[in-house]
PDB file of C-alpha atoms in Angstrom:
ATOM      1  CA  MET O 710       0.000   0.000   0.000  1.00 35.00           C
ATOM      2  CA  GLY O 711       2.631   2.559   1.035  1.00 40.00           C
ATOM      3  CA  LYS O 712       4.805   1.893  -2.029  1.00 38.00           C
ATOM      4  CA  ARG O 713       1.779   1.991  -4.306  1.00 37.00           C
ATOM      5  CA  TRP O 714       0.676   5.412  -2.989  1.00 36.00           C
ATOM      6  CA  LEU O 715       4.254   6.692  -3.263  1.00 37.00           C
ATOM      7  CA  GLY O 716       4.318   5.603  -6.874  1.00 43.00           C
ATOM      8  CA  LEU O 717       1.020   7.321  -7.579  1.00 39.00           C
ATOM      9  CA  LEU O 718       2.246  10.483  -5.874  1.00 37.00           C
ATOM     10  CA  SER O 719       5.439  10.464  -7.965  1.00 41.00           C
ATOM     11  CA  ALA O 720       3.423   9.996 -11.142  1.00 42.00           C
ATOM     12  CA  GLY O 721       1.153  12.891 -10.116  1.00 42.00           C
ATOM     13  CA  LEU O 722       4.133  15.168  -9.551  1.00 36.00           C
ATOM     14  CA  LEU O 723       5.514  14.252 -12.956  1.00 39.00           C
ATOM     15  CA  ALA O 724       2.149  15.012 -14.512  1.00 38.00           C
ATOM     16  CA  VAL O 725       2.053  18.368 -12.770  1.00 43.00           C
ATOM     17  CA  GLY O 726       5.536  19.061 -14.068  1.00 42.00           C
ATOM     18  CA  VAL O 727       4.406  18.407 -17.596  1.00 46.00           C
ATOM     19  CA  LEU O 728       1.463  20.788 -17.216  1.00 45.00           C
ATOM     20  CA  VAL O 729       3.521  23.752 -15.976  1.00 43.00           C
ATOM     21  CA  PRO O 730       3.446  26.303 -18.826  1.00 45.00           C
ATOM     22  CA  ALA O 731       6.721  27.267 -20.463  1.00 44.00           C
ATOM     23  CA  ALA O 732       8.149  30.709 -19.837  1.00 41.00           C
ATOM     24  CA  PRO O 733       6.714  33.203 -22.317  1.00 43.00           C
ATOM     25  CA  ALA O 734       8.904  34.109 -25.277  1.00 49.00           C
ATOM     26  CA  MET O 735      10.646  37.460 -25.087  1.00 61.00           C
ATOM     27  CA  ALA O 736       8.742  40.150 -26.952  1.00 75.00           C
ATOM     28  CA  ALA O 737      10.240  41.289 -30.230  1.00 86.00           C
ATOM     29  CA  PRO O 738      12.087  44.619 -30.222  1.00 89.00           C
ATOM     30  CA  THR O 739      10.336  47.581 -31.814  1.00 88.00           C
ATOM     31  CA  PHE O 740      12.091  47.465 -35.153  1.00 94.00           C
ATOM     32  CA  LYS O 741      12.157  50.628 -37.246  1.00 93.00           C
ATOM     33  CA  VAL O 742      12.934  51.327 -40.901  1.00 97.00           C
ATOM     34  CA  PRO O 743      16.767  51.064 -41.190  1.00 98.00           C
ATOM     35  CA  PHE O 744      17.288  54.594 -42.503  1.00 96.00           C
ATOM     36  CA  PRO O 745      17.525  58.038 -40.867  1.00 90.00           C
ATOM     37  CA  CYS O 746      14.483  59.901 -39.557  1.00 85.00           C
ATOM     38  CA  GLY O 747      12.179  61.415 -42.172  1.00 84.00           C
ATOM     39  CA  GLN O 748      13.461  59.468 -45.164  1.00 91.00           C
ATOM     40  CA  SER O 749      11.164  57.523 -47.498  1.00 94.00           C
ATOM     41  CA  TRP O 750      12.335  54.285 -49.126  1.00 97.00           C
ATOM     42  CA  SER O 751      10.787  51.771 -51.499  1.00 98.00           C
ATOM     43  CA  GLY O 752      10.839  48.277 -50.008  1.00 98.00           C
ATOM     44  CA  GLN O 753      10.313  45.212 -52.185  1.00 98.00           C
ATOM     45  CA  THR O 754       9.446  41.659 -51.125  1.00 98.00           C
ATOM     46  CA  ARG O 755       9.127  38.651 -53.406  1.00 97.00           C
ATOM     47  CA  SER O 756       8.544  34.967 -52.796  1.00 93.00           C
ATOM     48  CA  GLY O 757      11.620  34.018 -54.817  1.00 94.00           C
ATOM     49  CA  HIS O 758      13.944  36.087 -52.606  1.00 96.00           C
ATOM     50  CA  SER O 759      16.607  34.352 -50.516  1.00 95.00           C
ATOM     51  CA  PRO O 760      15.647  34.263 -47.730  1.00 97.00           C
ATOM     52  CA  ALA O 761      11.993  34.707 -48.627  1.00 97.00           C
ATOM     53  CA  TYR O 762      11.059  37.356 -46.062  1.00 98.00           C
ATOM     54  CA  ALA O 763      13.988  39.715 -46.733  1.00 98.00           C
ATOM     55  CA  VAL O 764      13.246  43.259 -47.909  1.00 98.00           C
ATOM     56  CA  ASP O 765      15.242  45.049 -50.621  1.00 98.00           C
ATOM     57  CA  PHE O 766      15.280  48.822 -50.153  1.00 98.00           C
ATOM     58  CA  ASN O 767      15.875  51.402 -52.877  1.00 98.00           C
ATOM     59  CA  ARG O 768      15.536  55.100 -53.600  1.00 96.00           C
ATOM     60  CA  THR O 769      16.971  57.404 -56.287  1.00 95.00           C
ATOM     61  CA  ASN O 770      20.759  57.866 -56.163  1.00 94.00           C
ATOM     62  CA  ASP O 771      20.994  55.754 -53.001  1.00 96.00           C
ATOM     63  CA  LEU O 772      24.592  54.565 -53.416  1.00 96.00           C
ATOM     64  CA  GLY O 773      26.456  55.709 -50.300  1.00 93.00           C
ATOM     65  CA  ASP O 774      23.340  56.674 -48.327  1.00 94.00           C
ATOM     66  CA  PRO O 775      23.621  55.877 -44.607  1.00 94.00           C
ATOM     67  CA  VAL O 776      22.077  52.706 -43.169  1.00 97.00           C
ATOM     68  CA  VAL O 777      21.131  52.798 -39.483  1.00 95.00           C
ATOM     69  CA  ALA O 778      20.419  50.202 -36.798  1.00 95.00           C
ATOM     70  CA  SER O 779      16.729  49.318 -36.819  1.00 95.00           C
ATOM     71  CA  ALA O 780      16.696  48.601 -33.064  1.00 89.00           C
ATOM     72  CA  PRO O 781      19.143  48.761 -30.131  1.00 88.00           C
ATOM     73  CA  GLY O 782      21.550  45.866 -29.836  1.00 91.00           C
ATOM     74  CA  THR O 783      25.130  44.645 -30.091  1.00 93.00           C
ATOM     75  CA  VAL O 784      26.994  44.221 -33.370  1.00 96.00           C
ATOM     76  CA  ASP O 785      28.138  40.601 -33.526  1.00 97.00           C
ATOM     77  CA  ARG O 786      29.216  40.313 -37.144  1.00 98.00           C
ATOM     78  CA  VAL O 787      30.984  42.678 -39.561  1.00 98.00           C
ATOM     79  CA  THR O 788      31.924  40.574 -42.567  1.00 98.00           C
ATOM     80  CA  ASP O 789      33.088  40.985 -46.158  1.00 98.00           C
ATOM     81  CA  LEU O 790      32.247  37.973 -48.347  1.00 98.00           C
ATOM     82  CA  GLY O 791      33.822  39.618 -51.359  1.00 97.00           C
ATOM     83  CA  GLY O 792      31.975  39.259 -54.662  1.00 97.00           C
ATOM     84  CA  THR O 793      29.552  36.599 -53.418  1.00 97.00           C
ATOM     85  CA  SER O 794      26.336  36.383 -51.405  1.00 97.00           C
ATOM     86  CA  TYR O 795      25.811  39.299 -48.965  1.00 98.00           C
ATOM     87  CA  GLY O 796      29.132  40.958 -49.817  1.00 98.00           C
ATOM     88  CA  LYS O 797      29.803  43.424 -47.016  1.00 98.00           C
ATOM     89  CA  TYR O 798      27.235  42.930 -44.273  1.00 98.00           C
ATOM     90  CA  VAL O 799      26.520  43.665 -40.623  1.00 98.00           C
ATOM     91  CA  ARG O 800      24.528  41.599 -38.150  1.00 98.00           C
ATOM     92  CA  ILE O 801      23.094  43.025 -34.932  1.00 97.00           C
ATOM     93  CA  ASN O 802      22.019  40.893 -31.966  1.00 95.00           C
ATOM     94  CA  HIS O 803      18.975  42.434 -30.287  1.00 92.00           C
ATOM     95  CA  GLY O 804      18.560  39.848 -27.518  1.00 90.00           C
ATOM     96  CA  GLY O 805      15.830  37.252 -27.008  1.00 90.00           C
ATOM     97  CA  GLY O 806      16.969  35.418 -30.137  1.00 95.00           C
ATOM     98  CA  TYR O 807      16.249  38.371 -32.454  1.00 96.00           C
ATOM     99  CA  SER O 808      18.795  39.665 -34.963  1.00 98.00           C
ATOM    100  CA  THR O 809      18.901  41.840 -38.072  1.00 98.00           C
ATOM    101  CA  TYR O 810      21.051  41.631 -41.203  1.00 98.00           C
ATOM    102  CA  TYR O 811      22.159  44.554 -43.423  1.00 98.00           C
ATOM    103  CA  ALA O 812      23.771  43.341 -46.662  1.00 98.00           C
ATOM    104  CA  HIS O 813      25.482  44.567 -49.866  1.00 98.00           C
ATOM    105  CA  LEU O 814      26.943  47.535 -47.951  1.00 98.00           C
ATOM    106  CA  ASN O 815      29.444  49.907 -49.512  1.00 97.00           C
ATOM    107  CA  GLY O 816      31.360  50.171 -46.232  1.00 96.00           C
ATOM    108  CA  PHE O 817      31.197  49.732 -42.464  1.00 97.00           C
ATOM    109  CA  ASN O 818      30.806  52.246 -39.639  1.00 94.00           C
ATOM    110  CA  VAL O 819      30.751  49.813 -36.696  1.00 95.00           C
ATOM    111  CA  SER O 820      32.855  47.004 -35.232  1.00 96.00           C
ATOM    112  CA  VAL O 821      32.095  43.684 -33.548  1.00 97.00           C
ATOM    113  CA  GLY O 822      31.087  44.109 -29.912  1.00 95.00           C
ATOM    114  CA  GLN O 823      29.875  47.675 -30.362  1.00 92.00           C
ATOM    115  CA  THR O 824      26.572  48.631 -28.725  1.00 88.00           C
ATOM    116  CA  VAL O 825      24.248  50.571 -31.039  1.00 89.00           C
ATOM    117  CA  GLY O 826      20.929  52.355 -30.641  1.00 86.00           C
ATOM    118  CA  TYR O 827      18.214  53.687 -32.908  1.00 86.00           C
ATOM    119  CA  GLY O 828      19.578  55.912 -35.659  1.00 87.00           C
ATOM    120  CA  LYS O 829      23.202  54.780 -35.337  1.00 90.00           C
ATOM    121  CA  VAL O 830      24.850  54.674 -38.765  1.00 93.00           C
ATOM    122  CA  ILE O 831      26.258  51.168 -39.223  1.00 96.00           C
ATOM    123  CA  GLY O 832      27.286  51.463 -42.875  1.00 96.00           C
ATOM    124  CA  TRP O 833      26.332  52.768 -46.297  1.00 96.00           C
ATOM    125  CA  VAL O 834      24.193  51.471 -49.149  1.00 97.00           C
ATOM    126  CA  GLY O 835      26.259  49.630 -51.717  1.00 98.00           C
ATOM    127  CA  SER O 836      26.241  46.918 -54.345  1.00 98.00           C
ATOM    128  CA  THR O 837      28.738  44.400 -52.984  1.00 98.00           C
ATOM    129  CA  GLY O 838      28.505  40.616 -53.108  1.00 98.00           C
ATOM    130  CA  GLY O 839      25.896  39.128 -55.423  1.00 96.00           C
ATOM    131  CA  SER O 840      24.070  42.439 -55.885  1.00 97.00           C
ATOM    132  CA  THR O 841      23.221  43.656 -59.390  1.00 95.00           C
ATOM    133  CA  GLY O 842      22.748  47.299 -58.340  1.00 97.00           C
ATOM    134  CA  PRO O 843      22.859  49.536 -55.261  1.00 98.00           C
ATOM    135  CA  HIS O 844      20.298  48.617 -52.592  1.00 98.00           C
ATOM    136  CA  LEU O 845      20.020  47.456 -48.998  1.00 98.00           C
ATOM    137  CA  HIS O 846      19.121  43.811 -48.370  1.00 98.00           C
ATOM    138  CA  TYR O 847      17.491  43.726 -44.909  1.00 98.00           C
ATOM    139  CA  GLU O 848      16.398  40.786 -42.751  1.00 98.00           C
ATOM    140  CA  GLN O 849      14.859  40.137 -39.344  1.00 98.00           C
ATOM    141  CA  ARG O 850      15.526  36.732 -37.786  1.00 98.00           C
ATOM    142  CA  LEU O 851      14.441  34.821 -34.684  1.00 97.00           C
ATOM    143  CA  ASN O 852      16.774  32.104 -33.397  1.00 97.00           C
ATOM    144  CA  GLY O 853      18.477  32.167 -36.782  1.00 97.00           C
ATOM    145  CA  ALA O 854      15.297  31.640 -38.815  1.00 98.00           C
ATOM    146  CA  ASP O 855      14.072  34.220 -41.322  1.00 97.00           C
ATOM    147  CA  ILE O 856      10.842  35.897 -40.104  1.00 98.00           C
ATOM    148  CA  GLN O 857       8.424  38.340 -41.694  1.00 98.00           C
ATOM    149  CA  VAL O 858       9.627  41.904 -41.234  1.00 98.00           C
ATOM    150  CA  ARG O 859       7.718  44.340 -39.021  1.00 96.00           C
ATOM    151  CA  PHE O 860       8.255  48.054 -38.501  1.00 95.00           C
ATOM    152  CA  ASN O 861       6.786  49.601 -35.342  1.00 90.00           C
ATOM    153  CA  GLY O 862       4.866  46.343 -34.962  1.00 90.00           C
ATOM    154  CA  ALA O 863       3.199  46.591 -38.393  1.00 94.00           C
ATOM    155  CA  LEU O 864       3.792  43.802 -40.891  1.00 97.00           C
ATOM    156  CA  ALA O 865       5.654  44.722 -44.072  1.00 98.00           C
ATOM    157  CA  LEU O 866       3.899  44.167 -47.385  1.00 98.00           C
ATOM    158  CA  TYR O 867       4.121  40.573 -48.642  1.00 98.00           C
ATOM    159  CA  TRP O 868       4.362  40.325 -51.611  1.00 98.00           C
ATOM    160  CA  GLY O 869       5.086  43.484 -53.591  1.00 98.00           C
ATOM    161  CA  THR O 870       6.552  46.973 -53.307  1.00 98.00           C
ATOM    162  CA  LYS O 871       5.639  49.611 -50.735  1.00 97.00           C
ATOM    163  CA  ASN O 872       7.013  52.992 -49.655  1.00 97.00           C
ATOM    164  CA  TYR O 873       8.135  53.147 -46.016  1.00 97.00           C
ATOM    165  CA  SER O 874       8.743  56.369 -44.057  1.00 93.00           C
ATOM    166  CA  SER O 875      11.327  56.243 -41.291  1.00 92.00           C
ATOM    167  CA  ASP O 876      10.883  57.538 -37.744  1.00 87.00           C
ATOM    168  CA  ASN O 877      14.167  55.915 -36.736  1.00 88.00           C
ATOM    169  CA  GLY O 878      16.203  58.156 -34.432  1.00 81.00           C
ATOM    170  CA  CYS O 879      13.823  61.092 -34.721  1.00 76.00           C
ATOM    171  CA  GLY O 880      14.764  63.698 -32.168  1.00 63.00           C
ATOM    172  CA  SER O 881      18.425  62.712 -32.346  1.00 56.00           C
ATOM    173  CA  GLY O 882      21.243  62.652 -34.849  1.00 60.00           C
ATOM    174  CA  ALA O 883      21.535  66.410 -35.425  1.00 69.00           C
ATOM    175  CA  GLY O 884      24.934  67.824 -36.288  1.00 80.00           C
ATOM    176  CA  SER O 885      26.542  71.194 -35.799  1.00 86.00           C
ATOM    177  CA  GLY O 886      28.919  73.543 -37.541  1.00 92.00           C
ATOM    178  CA  THR O 887      30.346  77.055 -37.521  1.00 95.00           C
ATOM    179  CA  VAL O 888      29.682  79.539 -40.307  1.00 97.00           C
ATOM    180  CA  ASN O 889      32.899  80.931 -41.800  1.00 97.00           C
ATOM    181  CA  THR O 890      32.518  83.642 -44.432  1.00 96.00           C
ATOM    182  CA  SER O 891      35.451  85.881 -43.468  1.00 92.00           C
ATOM    183  CA  GLY O 892      33.057  88.519 -42.193  1.00 94.00           C
ATOM    184  CA  THR O 893      30.145  88.583 -44.654  1.00 94.00           C
ATOM    185  CA  PRO O 894      26.728  87.298 -43.440  1.00 97.00           C
ATOM    186  CA  LEU O 895      25.733  84.020 -45.090  1.00 97.00           C
ATOM    187  CA  THR O 896      22.440  84.008 -47.011  1.00 97.00           C
ATOM    188  CA  VAL O 897      19.801  81.559 -45.792  1.00 97.00           C
ATOM    189  CA  ARG O 898      17.650  80.049 -48.556  1.00 96.00           C
ATOM    190  CA  SER O 899      14.175  78.507 -48.490  1.00 92.00           C
ATOM    191  CA  GLY O 900      15.544  75.406 -50.229  1.00 91.00           C
ATOM    192  CA  PRO O 901      18.848  73.713 -51.092  1.00 93.00           C
ATOM    193  CA  GLY O 902      20.101  75.999 -53.818  1.00 94.00           C
ATOM    194  CA  THR O 903      20.954  79.532 -54.866  1.00 95.00           C
ATOM    195  CA  GLY O 904      17.778  79.671 -56.953  1.00 95.00           C
ATOM    196  CA  TYR O 905      15.582  79.506 -53.848  1.00 95.00           C
ATOM    197  CA  ALA O 906      14.325  82.645 -52.145  1.00 95.00           C
ATOM    198  CA  ALA O 907      16.526  84.342 -49.552  1.00 96.00           C
ATOM    199  CA  VAL O 908      14.823  84.093 -46.138  1.00 95.00           C
ATOM    200  CA  GLY O 909      17.463  85.711 -43.954  1.00 96.00           C
ATOM    201  CA  THR O 910      21.151  85.663 -43.105  1.00 97.00           C
ATOM    202  CA  VAL O 911      23.463  84.054 -40.562  1.00 97.00           C
ATOM    203  CA  ALA O 912      26.372  86.061 -39.185  1.00 96.00           C
ATOM    204  CA  ASP O 913      29.971  84.959 -39.670  1.00 96.00           C
ATOM    205  CA  GLY O 914      31.072  82.828 -36.695  1.00 96.00           C
ATOM    206  CA  THR O 915      27.576  81.652 -35.783  1.00 95.00           C
ATOM    207  CA  ARG O 916      27.301  78.108 -34.408  1.00 93.00           C
ATOM    208  CA  VAL O 917      24.402  76.347 -36.168  1.00 91.00           C
ATOM    209  CA  THR O 918      22.501  73.118 -35.524  1.00 87.00           C
ATOM    210  CA  ILE O 919      22.241  71.012 -38.691  1.00 87.00           C
ATOM    211  CA  GLN O 920      19.010  69.005 -38.719  1.00 80.00           C
ATOM    212  CA  CYS O 921      19.726  67.198 -41.980  1.00 80.00           C
ATOM    213  CA  GLN O 922      21.775  67.532 -45.171  1.00 86.00           C
ATOM    214  CA  THR O 923      20.886  67.198 -48.825  1.00 87.00           C
ATOM    215  CA  SER O 924      22.235  67.795 -52.317  1.00 89.00           C
ATOM    216  CA  GLY O 925      21.546  71.023 -54.213  1.00 93.00           C
ATOM    217  CA  THR O 926      23.231  73.786 -56.200  1.00 93.00           C
ATOM    218  CA  SER O 927      27.029  73.594 -56.334  1.00 96.00           C
ATOM    219  CA  VAL O 928      28.603  76.423 -54.330  1.00 96.00           C
ATOM    220  CA  THR O 929      32.247  77.453 -53.994  1.00 97.00           C
ATOM    221  CA  GLY O 930      32.973  78.830 -50.542  1.00 96.00           C
ATOM    222  CA  THR O 931      35.480  78.917 -47.703  1.00 96.00           C
ATOM    223  CA  TYR O 932      35.839  75.130 -47.685  1.00 95.00           C
ATOM    224  CA  GLY O 933      35.973  74.473 -51.408  1.00 95.00           C
ATOM    225  CA  THR O 934      33.211  73.533 -53.845  1.00 96.00           C
ATOM    226  CA  SER O 935      30.302  71.458 -52.599  1.00 95.00           C
ATOM    227  CA  THR O 936      26.739  70.513 -53.567  1.00 95.00           C
ATOM    228  CA  ILE O 937      25.813  69.820 -49.931  1.00 95.00           C
ATOM    229  CA  TRP O 938      23.253  72.055 -48.236  1.00 96.00           C
ATOM    230  CA  ASP O 939      22.516  72.089 -44.494  1.00 94.00           C
ATOM    231  CA  ARG O 940      18.994  72.537 -43.141  1.00 88.00           C
ATOM    232  CA  ILE O 941      19.145  74.669 -40.004  1.00 90.00           C
ATOM    233  CA  GLY O 942      15.405  75.095 -39.535  1.00 83.00           C
ATOM    234  CA  SER O 943      12.099  74.614 -41.282  1.00 78.00           C
ATOM    235  CA  GLY O 944      12.551  75.991 -44.817  1.00 84.00           C
ATOM    236  CA  ARG O 945      16.014  77.328 -43.898  1.00 92.00           C
ATOM    237  CA  PHE O 946      19.071  76.056 -45.781  1.00 94.00           C
ATOM    238  CA  ILE O 947      22.678  77.237 -45.975  1.00 97.00           C
ATOM    239  CA  ALA O 948      25.513  76.146 -48.274  1.00 97.00           C
ATOM    240  CA  ASP O 949      27.810  73.638 -46.527  1.00 97.00           C
ATOM    241  CA  ALA O 950      30.787  75.093 -48.398  1.00 97.00           C
ATOM    242  CA  TYR O 951      30.721  77.931 -45.836  1.00 98.00           C
ATOM    243  CA  VAL O 952      30.227  75.765 -42.739  1.00 97.00           C
ATOM    244  CA  HIS O 953      32.995  74.124 -40.729  1.00 95.00           C
ATOM    245  CA  THR O 954      31.649  70.736 -39.562  1.00 91.00           C
ATOM    246  CA  GLY O 955      34.882  68.813 -39.168  1.00 87.00           C
ATOM    247  CA  TYR O 956      34.046  66.558 -42.127  1.00 85.00           C
ATOM    248  CA  ASP O 957      34.683  66.582 -45.849  1.00 85.00           C
ATOM    249  CA  GLY O 958      31.257  65.711 -47.203  1.00 86.00           C
ATOM    250  CA  TYR O 959      28.197  64.527 -45.326  1.00 84.00           C
ATOM    251  CA  ILE O 960      28.361  64.399 -41.524  1.00 84.00           C
ATOM    252  CA  PRO O 961      28.121  60.850 -40.114  1.00 73.00           C
ATOM    253  CA  ASN O 962      24.859  60.174 -38.217  1.00 68.00           C
ATOM    254  CA  VAL O 963      23.145  63.297 -39.590  1.00 75.00           C
ATOM    255  CA  PRO O 964      20.075  62.341 -41.689  1.00 72.00           C
ATOM    256  CA  ARG O 965      19.724  63.101 -45.375  1.00 71.00           C
ATOM    257  CA  CYS O 966      16.798  65.465 -46.006  1.00 73.00           C
TER     258      CYS O 966
END
C-alpha cells in the first residue's frame, strides 16, 4: 500500500511538471525602418527572394546613403564575403533570439562588440557581393530563422513593393557647424540651392545646428566647392561650403533630407 501510494504520488508530480506552462517568449524589439528619420524608401518583397522574407530597399541615387540600426543591440558580425552572397554585411544581436542583417553595404561604420541604438549609422548602401545594383538587403531573424519583417509592430507588405517612411532616431542625430565667411553674413535660402528665395542671413562665426543635409546647387565657398546644403530650420538652408563641420562631405549620423 505505502509503495503503491508513493508511486502514484510520484506519477502525479511528474504530470504536474508536464502541465507547468513554459516561460513566455521574449517580446520582439520595436524594429524601425533602417534609414535616418524622415526618409522615405521603397521596399520590395518577393517569394523568390533568398531568404523569402527579406526586404530590398531602394531610392533614387541611393549609393552611399547611410544605413542605421533598426533597433538597439550589439553588433556581432561585420563581414566581407567579397563578390559573393551578402558581400559586405553587418549583423546586430537584439537579444531574445532576435537579430537583423544589413547586406550589400558599400562600407562599415561599426565594429564587432559595439553597442548601437536607434539611428546609429552602421554602414552605407552599396552593391557588394551578389548584388546587381545599389540597394540594402534587410532581414529580421528569430533564433536564426528568417521571419516576416515588421516596422513599429506593423507587418511589411508581402508580396510586392511599398514605400516606407522612417521615424528611426527622430529627435536625435543632429549635427553642428560654424559659419565661416570671413566677415560677410551668409544668405539663408528657403531650399537647397541659390535659386531659392533668400529668407534671412546668418552672421559669420555663428554656431548652427544642422538638422539634416541634402544635395543642391554647387557652391564654392570657404571650404571648397560642394553641392551639400545644411537645413538649419524649417525651410532654412545654408551652403555647406561655408560651414565648418569637421568633415569633408556629409556628416556621419546626420540624416539626409
